Coordinates of C-alpha atoms in Angstrom, one line a residue:
X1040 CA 84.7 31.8 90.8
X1041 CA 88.1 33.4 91.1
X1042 CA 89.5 30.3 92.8
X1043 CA 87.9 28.0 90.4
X1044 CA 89.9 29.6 87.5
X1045 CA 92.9 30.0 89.7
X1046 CA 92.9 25.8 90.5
X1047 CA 92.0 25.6 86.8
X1048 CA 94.8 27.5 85.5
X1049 CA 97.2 25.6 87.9
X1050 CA 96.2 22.5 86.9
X1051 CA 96.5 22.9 83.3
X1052 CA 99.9 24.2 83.7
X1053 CA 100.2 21.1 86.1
X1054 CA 99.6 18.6 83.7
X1055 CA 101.7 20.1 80.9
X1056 CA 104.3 20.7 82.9
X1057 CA 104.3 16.7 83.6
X1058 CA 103.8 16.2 80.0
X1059 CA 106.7 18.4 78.9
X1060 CA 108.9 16.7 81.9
X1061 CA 108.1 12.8 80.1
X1062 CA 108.7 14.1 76.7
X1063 CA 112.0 15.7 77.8
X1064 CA 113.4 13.5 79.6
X1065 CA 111.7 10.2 78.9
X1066 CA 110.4 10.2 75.8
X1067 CA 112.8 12.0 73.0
X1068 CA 115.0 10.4 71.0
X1069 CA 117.9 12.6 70.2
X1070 CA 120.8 9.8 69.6
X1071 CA 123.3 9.9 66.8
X1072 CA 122.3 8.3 63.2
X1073 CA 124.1 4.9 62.9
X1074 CA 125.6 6.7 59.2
X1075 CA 126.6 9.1 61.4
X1076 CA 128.4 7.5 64.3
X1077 CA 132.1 8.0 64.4
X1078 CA 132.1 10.7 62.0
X1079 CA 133.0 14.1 62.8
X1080 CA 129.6 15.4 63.4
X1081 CA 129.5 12.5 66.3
X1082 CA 130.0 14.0 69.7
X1083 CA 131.8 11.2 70.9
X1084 CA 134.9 11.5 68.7
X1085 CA 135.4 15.3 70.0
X1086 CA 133.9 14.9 73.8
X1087 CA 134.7 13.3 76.5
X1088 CA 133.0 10.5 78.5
X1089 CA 132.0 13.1 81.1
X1090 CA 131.4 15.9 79.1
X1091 CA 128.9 13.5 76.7
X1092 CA 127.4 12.7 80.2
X1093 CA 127.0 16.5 81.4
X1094 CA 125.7 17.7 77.4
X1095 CA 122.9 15.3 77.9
X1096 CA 121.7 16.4 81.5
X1097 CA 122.1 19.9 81.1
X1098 CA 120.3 20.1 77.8
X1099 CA 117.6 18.3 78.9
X1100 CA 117.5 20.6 82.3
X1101 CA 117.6 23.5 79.6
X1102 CA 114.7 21.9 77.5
X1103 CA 112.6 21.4 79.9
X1104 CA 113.1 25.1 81.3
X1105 CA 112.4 26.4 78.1
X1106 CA 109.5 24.8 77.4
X1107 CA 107.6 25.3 80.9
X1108 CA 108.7 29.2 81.5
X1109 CA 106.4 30.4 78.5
X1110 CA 103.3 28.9 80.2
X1111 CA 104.8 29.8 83.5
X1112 CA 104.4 33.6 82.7
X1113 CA 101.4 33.1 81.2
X1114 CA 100.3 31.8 84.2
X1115 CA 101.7 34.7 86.6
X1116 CA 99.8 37.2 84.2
X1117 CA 96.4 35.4 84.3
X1118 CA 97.0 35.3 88.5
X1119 CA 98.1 39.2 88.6
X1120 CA 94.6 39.9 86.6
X1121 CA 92.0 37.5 88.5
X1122 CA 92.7 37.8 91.8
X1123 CA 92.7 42.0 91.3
X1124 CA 96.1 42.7 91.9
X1125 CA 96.7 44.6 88.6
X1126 CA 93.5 46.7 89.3
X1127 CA 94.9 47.5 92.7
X1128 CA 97.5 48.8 91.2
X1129 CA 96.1 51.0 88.8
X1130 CA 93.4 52.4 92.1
X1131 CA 96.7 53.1 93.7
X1132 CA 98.8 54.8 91.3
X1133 CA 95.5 57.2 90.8
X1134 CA 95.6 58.1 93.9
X1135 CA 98.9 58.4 94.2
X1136 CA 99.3 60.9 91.2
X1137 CA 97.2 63.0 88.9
X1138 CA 99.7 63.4 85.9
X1139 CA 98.9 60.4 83.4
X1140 CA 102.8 59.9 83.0
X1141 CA 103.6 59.3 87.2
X1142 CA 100.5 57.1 87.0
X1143 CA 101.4 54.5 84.2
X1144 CA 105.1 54.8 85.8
X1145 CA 103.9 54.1 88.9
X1146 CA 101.8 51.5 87.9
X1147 CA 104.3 50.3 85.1
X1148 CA 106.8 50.4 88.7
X1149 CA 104.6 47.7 90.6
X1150 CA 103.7 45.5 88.3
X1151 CA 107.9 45.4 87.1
X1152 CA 108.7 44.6 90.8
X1153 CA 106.3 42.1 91.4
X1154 CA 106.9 40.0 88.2
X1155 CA 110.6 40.4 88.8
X1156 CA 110.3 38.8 92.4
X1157 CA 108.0 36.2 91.3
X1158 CA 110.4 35.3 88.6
X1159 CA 112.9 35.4 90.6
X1160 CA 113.2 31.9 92.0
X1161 CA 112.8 30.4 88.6
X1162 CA 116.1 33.1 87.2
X1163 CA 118.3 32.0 90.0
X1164 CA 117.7 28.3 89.3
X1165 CA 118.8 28.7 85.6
X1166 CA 122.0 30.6 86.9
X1167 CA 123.2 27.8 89.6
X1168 CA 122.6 25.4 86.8
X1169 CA 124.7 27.5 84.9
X1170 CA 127.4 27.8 87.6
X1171 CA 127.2 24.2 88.5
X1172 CA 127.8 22.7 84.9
X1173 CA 130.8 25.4 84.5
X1174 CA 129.0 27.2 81.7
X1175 CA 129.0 30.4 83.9
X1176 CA 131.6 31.7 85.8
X1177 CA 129.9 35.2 87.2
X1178 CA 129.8 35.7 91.1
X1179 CA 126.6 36.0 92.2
X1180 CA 127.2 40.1 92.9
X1181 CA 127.7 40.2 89.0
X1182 CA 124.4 38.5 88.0
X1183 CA 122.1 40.5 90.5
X1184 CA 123.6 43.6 89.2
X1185 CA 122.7 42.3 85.4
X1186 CA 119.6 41.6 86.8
X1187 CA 119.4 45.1 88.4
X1188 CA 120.1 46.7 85.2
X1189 CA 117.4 45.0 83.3
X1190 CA 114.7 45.9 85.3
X1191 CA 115.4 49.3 85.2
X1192 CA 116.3 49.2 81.4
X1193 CA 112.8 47.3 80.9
X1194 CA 111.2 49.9 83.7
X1195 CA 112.4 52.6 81.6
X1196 CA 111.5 51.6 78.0
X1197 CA 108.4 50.0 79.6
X1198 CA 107.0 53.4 80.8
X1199 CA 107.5 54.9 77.2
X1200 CA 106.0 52.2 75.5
X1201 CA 102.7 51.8 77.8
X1202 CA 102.3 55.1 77.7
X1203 CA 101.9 55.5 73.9
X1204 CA 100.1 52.4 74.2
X1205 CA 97.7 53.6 76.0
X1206 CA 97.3 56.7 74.6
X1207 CA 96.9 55.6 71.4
X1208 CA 93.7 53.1 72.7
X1209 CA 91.9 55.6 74.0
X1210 CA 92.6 58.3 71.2
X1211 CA 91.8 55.4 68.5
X1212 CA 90.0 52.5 70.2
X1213 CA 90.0 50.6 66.2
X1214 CA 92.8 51.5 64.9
X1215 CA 95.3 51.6 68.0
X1216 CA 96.9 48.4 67.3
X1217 CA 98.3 49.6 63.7
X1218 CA 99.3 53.5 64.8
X1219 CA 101.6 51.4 67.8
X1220 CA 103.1 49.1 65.2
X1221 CA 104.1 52.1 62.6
X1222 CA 105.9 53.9 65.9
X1223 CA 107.7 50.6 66.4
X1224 CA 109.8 51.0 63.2
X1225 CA 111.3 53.9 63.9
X1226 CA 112.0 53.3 67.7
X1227 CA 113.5 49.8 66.6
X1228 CA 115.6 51.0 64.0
X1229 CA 116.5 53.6 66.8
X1230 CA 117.3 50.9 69.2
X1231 CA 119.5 48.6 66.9
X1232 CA 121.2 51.9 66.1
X1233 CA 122.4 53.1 69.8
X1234 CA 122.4 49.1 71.3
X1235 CA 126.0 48.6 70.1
X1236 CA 127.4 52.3 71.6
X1237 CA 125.3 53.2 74.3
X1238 CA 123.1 49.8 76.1
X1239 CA 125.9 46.7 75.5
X1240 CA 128.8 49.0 77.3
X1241 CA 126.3 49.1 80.5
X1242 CA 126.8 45.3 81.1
X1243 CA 130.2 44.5 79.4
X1244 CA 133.7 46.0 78.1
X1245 CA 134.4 46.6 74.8
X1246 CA 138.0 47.1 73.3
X1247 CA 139.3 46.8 69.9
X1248 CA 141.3 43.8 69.4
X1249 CA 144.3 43.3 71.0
X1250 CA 145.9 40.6 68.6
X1251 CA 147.4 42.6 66.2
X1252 CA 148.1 39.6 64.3
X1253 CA 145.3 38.4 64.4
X1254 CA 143.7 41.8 63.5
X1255 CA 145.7 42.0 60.5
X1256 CA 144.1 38.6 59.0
X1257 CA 141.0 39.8 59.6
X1258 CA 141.0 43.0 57.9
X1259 CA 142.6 41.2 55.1
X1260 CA 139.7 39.2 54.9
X1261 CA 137.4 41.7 55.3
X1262 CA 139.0 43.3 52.3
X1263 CA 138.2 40.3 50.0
X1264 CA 134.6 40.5 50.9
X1265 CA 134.7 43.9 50.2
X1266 CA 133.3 44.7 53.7
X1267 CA 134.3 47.9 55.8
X1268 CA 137.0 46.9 58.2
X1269 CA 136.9 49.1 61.2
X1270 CA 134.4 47.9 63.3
X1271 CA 136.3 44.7 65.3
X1272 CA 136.2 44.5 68.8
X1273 CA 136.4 42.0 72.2
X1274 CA 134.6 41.9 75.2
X1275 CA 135.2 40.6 78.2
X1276 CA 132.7 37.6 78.7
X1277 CA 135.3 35.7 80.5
X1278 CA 133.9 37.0 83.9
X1279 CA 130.8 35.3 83.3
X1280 CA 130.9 32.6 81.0
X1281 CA 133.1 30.1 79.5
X1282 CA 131.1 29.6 76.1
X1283 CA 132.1 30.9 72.9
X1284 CA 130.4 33.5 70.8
X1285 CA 131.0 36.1 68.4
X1286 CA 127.9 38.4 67.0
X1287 CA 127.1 41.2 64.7
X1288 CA 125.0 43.8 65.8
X1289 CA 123.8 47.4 65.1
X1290 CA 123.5 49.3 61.9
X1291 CA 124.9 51.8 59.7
X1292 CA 127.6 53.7 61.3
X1293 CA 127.0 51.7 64.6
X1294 CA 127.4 48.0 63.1
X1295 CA 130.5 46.2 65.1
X1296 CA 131.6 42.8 64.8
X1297 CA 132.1 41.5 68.3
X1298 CA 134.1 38.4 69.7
X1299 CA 134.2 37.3 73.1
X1300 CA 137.7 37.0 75.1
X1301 CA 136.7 33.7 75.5
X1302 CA 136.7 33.0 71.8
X1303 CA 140.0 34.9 71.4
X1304 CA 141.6 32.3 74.2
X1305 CA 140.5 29.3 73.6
X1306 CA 140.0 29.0 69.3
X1307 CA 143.0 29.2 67.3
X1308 CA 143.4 32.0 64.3
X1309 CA 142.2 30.0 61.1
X1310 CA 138.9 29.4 63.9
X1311 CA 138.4 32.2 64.3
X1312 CA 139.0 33.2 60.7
X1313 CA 136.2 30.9 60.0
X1314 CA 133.7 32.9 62.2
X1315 CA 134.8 36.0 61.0
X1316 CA 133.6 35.0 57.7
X1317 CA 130.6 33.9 59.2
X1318 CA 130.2 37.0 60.7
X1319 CA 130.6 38.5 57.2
X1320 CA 128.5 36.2 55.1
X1321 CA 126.1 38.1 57.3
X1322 CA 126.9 41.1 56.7
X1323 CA 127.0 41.1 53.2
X1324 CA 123.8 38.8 52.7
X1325 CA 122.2 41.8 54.7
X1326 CA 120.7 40.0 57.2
X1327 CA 120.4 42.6 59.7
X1328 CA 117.8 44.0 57.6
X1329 CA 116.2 41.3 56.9
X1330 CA 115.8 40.5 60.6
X1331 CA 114.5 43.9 60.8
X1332 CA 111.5 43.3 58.5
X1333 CA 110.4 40.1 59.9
X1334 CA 110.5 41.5 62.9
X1335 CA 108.4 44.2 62.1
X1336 CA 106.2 42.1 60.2
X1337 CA 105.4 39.7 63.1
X1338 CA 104.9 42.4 65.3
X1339 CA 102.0 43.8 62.7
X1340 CA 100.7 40.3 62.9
X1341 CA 100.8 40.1 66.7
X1342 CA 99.4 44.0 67.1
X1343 CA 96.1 42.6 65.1
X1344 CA 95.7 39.2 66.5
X1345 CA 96.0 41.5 70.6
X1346 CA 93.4 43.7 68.9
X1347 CA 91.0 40.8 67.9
X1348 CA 91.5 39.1 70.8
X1349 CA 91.6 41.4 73.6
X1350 CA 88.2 43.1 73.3
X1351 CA 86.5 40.1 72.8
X1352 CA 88.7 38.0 76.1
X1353 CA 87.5 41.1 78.6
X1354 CA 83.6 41.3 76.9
X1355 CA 83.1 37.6 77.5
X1356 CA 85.9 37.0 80.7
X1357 CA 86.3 40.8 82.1
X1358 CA 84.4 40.3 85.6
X1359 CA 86.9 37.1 86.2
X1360 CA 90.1 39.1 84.6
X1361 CA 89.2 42.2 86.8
X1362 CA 89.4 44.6 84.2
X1363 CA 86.5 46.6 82.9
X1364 CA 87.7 48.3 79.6
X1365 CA 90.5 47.8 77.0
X1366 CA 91.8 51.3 77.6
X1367 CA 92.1 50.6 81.9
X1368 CA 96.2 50.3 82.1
X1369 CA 94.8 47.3 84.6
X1370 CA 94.2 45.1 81.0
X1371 CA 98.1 45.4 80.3
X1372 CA 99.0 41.9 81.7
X1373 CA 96.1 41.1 79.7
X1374 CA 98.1 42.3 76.9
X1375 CA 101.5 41.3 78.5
X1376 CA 100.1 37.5 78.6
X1377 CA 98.8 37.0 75.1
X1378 CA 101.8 38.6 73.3
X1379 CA 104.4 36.3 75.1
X1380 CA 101.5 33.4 73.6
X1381 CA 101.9 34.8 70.6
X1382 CA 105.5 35.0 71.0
X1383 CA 105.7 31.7 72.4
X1384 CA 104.1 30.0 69.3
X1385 CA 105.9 32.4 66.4
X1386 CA 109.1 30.8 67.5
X1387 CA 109.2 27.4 64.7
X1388 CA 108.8 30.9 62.1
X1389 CA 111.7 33.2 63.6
X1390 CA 114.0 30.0 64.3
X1391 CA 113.4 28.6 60.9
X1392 CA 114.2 32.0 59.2
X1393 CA 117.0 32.3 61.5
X1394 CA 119.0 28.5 60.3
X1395 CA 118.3 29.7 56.9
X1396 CA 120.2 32.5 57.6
X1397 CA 123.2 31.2 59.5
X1398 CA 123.5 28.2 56.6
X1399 CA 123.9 30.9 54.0
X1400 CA 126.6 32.6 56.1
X1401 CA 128.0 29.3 56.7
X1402 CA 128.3 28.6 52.7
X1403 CA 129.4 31.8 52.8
X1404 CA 132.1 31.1 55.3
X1405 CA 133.0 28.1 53.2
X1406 CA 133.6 30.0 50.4
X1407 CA 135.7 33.1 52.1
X1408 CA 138.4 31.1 54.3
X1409 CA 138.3 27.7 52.1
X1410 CA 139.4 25.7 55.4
X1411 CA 136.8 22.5 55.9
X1412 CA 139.0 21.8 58.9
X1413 CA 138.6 24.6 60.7
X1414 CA 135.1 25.1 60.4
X1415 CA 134.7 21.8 61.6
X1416 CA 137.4 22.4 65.1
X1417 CA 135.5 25.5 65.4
X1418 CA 131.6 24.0 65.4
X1419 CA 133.3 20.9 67.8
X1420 CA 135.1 23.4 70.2
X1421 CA 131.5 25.5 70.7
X1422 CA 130.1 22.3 71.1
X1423 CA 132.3 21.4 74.0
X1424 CA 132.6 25.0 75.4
X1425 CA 128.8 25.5 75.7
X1426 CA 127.9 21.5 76.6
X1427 CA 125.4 21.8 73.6
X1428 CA 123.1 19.5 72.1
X1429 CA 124.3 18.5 68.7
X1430 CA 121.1 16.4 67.9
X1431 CA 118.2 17.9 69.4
X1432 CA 114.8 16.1 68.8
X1433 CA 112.3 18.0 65.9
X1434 CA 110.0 19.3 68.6
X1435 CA 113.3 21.2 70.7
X1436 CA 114.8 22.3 67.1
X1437 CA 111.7 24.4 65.9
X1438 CA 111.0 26.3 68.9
X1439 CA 114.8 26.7 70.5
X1440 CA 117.1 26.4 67.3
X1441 CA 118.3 29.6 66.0
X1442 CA 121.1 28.0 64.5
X1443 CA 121.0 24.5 62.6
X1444 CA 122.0 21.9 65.3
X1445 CA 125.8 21.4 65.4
X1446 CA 124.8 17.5 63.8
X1447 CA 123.9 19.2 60.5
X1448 CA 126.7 21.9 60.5
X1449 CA 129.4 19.7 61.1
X1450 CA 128.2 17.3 58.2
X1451 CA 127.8 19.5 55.6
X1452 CA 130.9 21.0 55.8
X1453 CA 132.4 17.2 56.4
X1454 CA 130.4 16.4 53.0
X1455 CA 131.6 19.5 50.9
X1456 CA 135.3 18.7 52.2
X1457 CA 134.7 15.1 50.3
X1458 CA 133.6 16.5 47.6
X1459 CA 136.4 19.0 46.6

């Protein structure tokens, strides 16, 4: 039975893999409008012959990567549960240790390692695709260490979190699901607060900015939007990319405005002025916290769908799955498989919330800096920096489009230019 399900499982990701590969690469149509064509939103007029050539390739290697690594995991999960490896794990780590802690750590421990090696392969091919389009520049030293660090990051967070989990199942079998979503909002809020100071610094430098000049303007405009001006700084992303970023993260005390080095070298000052006041049209629209909500609100959504679903999956499925009870810490890639699902499926949601948000701080931006032209050199040169897709098909826009596709951006800020 166990192999059946196994060839089952296989095949269906088989098929859809094939699928996705057709639609990716054969059957989307992601060409420029003919109302559009030689405008400034066209990718022609700001990219080169090879760099057109390279944009299409590598977002249609990056599609198609997208869209098959969510049913890949899934599909790791499912094989951890029905061929027993997660109960051997959780057999072992009783053995092993009779405090409850050691044993979800140690079990927590060999599940981590074995997911990390089986995602391994599918990682490093992202990464030379990365290096060999000259999106990233970081030695291969550099990225395993990254890679080091996450695991233990997600090893150590990971051990907190499935041990409440737990807990909390086998102290309230109903009403688990809801007691683990209300701890969430403080520990996120708690995370957001200490990402900026304590967990960014791990992987990257942070200075304030050099450019006093350039420092100067910025405060400047940070005093016309009325926004605290303090919390400025560069990082040096230069060792491991050549795109273009800048970010706002954390809250309260903790919130910092961040722009790569790379940003800072290769954008002029009214660019980058125009980002800033992106930045800030965030700030001030207080998207942070509205992130925070919707977070926390699909997370209460996803907490009672696991709840439904579980109990019933390992009542009608359990002898196949391996796993006996709910409350066995064997059920967790149980758990671990339908919330990346869930996840997987909430994206159109989260992305279209998200290109709501960045057009308001684009209008924003508008607004602030008044420069149509530099909004537009800015959106071309992350274009051509990154080797993005400015015109993605509908399907690639709703589940990989934070941001409205650089087609749209570029056009509305071409169209309000006209108009004043």
């Amino acid at each position: 039975m166990t192999k059946k399900w196994g060839l089952m499982a296989v095949a269906a990701f088989g098929l859809y893999a094939a699928a996705m590969y057709f639609y990716i690469f054969h059957g989307q149509n992601s060409g420029i409008p003919d109302v559009l064509q030689g405008s400034a939103a066209d990718p022609s007029t700001f990219l080169t012959t090879q760099e057109l050539l390279l944009s299409e390739e590598l977002s249609k290697i990056r599609n198609f990567l997208f869209f098959v690594a969510g049913p890949l995991e899934w599909l790791l999960y499912f094989a951890i549960l029905i061929t027993g490896m997660s109960r051997v794990f959780e057999k072992w780590s009783s053995v092993q240790f009779k405090w409850s802690l050691f044993r979800t750590g140690m079990y927590v421990f060999l599940l981590s390692l074995v997911l990390f090696i089986l995602r391994f392969p599918l990682d490093f091919y992202q990464y030379t695709v990365s290096k060999s389009y000259g999106i990233s520049t970081q030695f291969f030293s550099s990225w395993m260490r990254d890679n080091v660090i996450d695991f233990w990051l997600d090893f150590g967070m990971s051990v907190i979190t499935v041990s409440v989990l737990y807990w909390l199942i086998k102290k309230s079998p109903k009403r688990w699901w809801f007691y683990t979503w209300a701890l969430t909002v403080p520990f996120s809020i708690f995370l957001m607060f200490i990402q900026p100071v304590v967990i960014d610094p791990i992987y990257n430098d942070f200075y304030p900015l050099k450019d006093k000049e350039l420092e100067t303007k910025i405060l400047s405009l940070a005093e016309q939007a009325d926004i605290p001006s303090d919390h400025v700084y560069e990082v040096n992303m230069s060792e491991k990319t050549n795109a273009l970023n800048a970010y706002v993260t954390g809250i309260g005390e903790n919130s910092r405005i961040v722009l790569w080095d790379t940003t800072l070298d290769r954008l002029t000052h009214d660019e980058i002025l125009f980002i800033m006041a992106h930045e800030m049209g965030h700030y001030l629209l207080k998207d942070i916290y509205i992130n925070i909500a919707v977070y926390l609100f699909m997370t209460f959504i996803g907490l009672w769908l696991i709840a439904k679903i579980m109990p019933r999956m390992i009542n009608r499925y359990g002898s196949i799955l391996k796993v006996k009870k709910l409350s066995n810490i064997s059920s967790l890639p149980l758990f671990l498989l339908i919330s990346s699902f869930l996840l997987f499926f909430s994206n159109p949601l989260s992305n279209a919330v998200s290109r709501y948000q960045e057009v308001r701080a684009d209008e924003y931006a508008m607004e602030l800096v008044e420069n149509p032209e530099a909004a537009i050199l800015t959106f071309q040169q992350l274009t051509k920096a990154g080797l993005g897709e400015v015109n993605p098909s509908t399907l690639v826009k709703w589940f990989r489009y934070s941001h409205p596709p650089m087609l749209e951006r570029i056009n509305k800020v071409a169209e309000q230019a006209d108009e004043e």
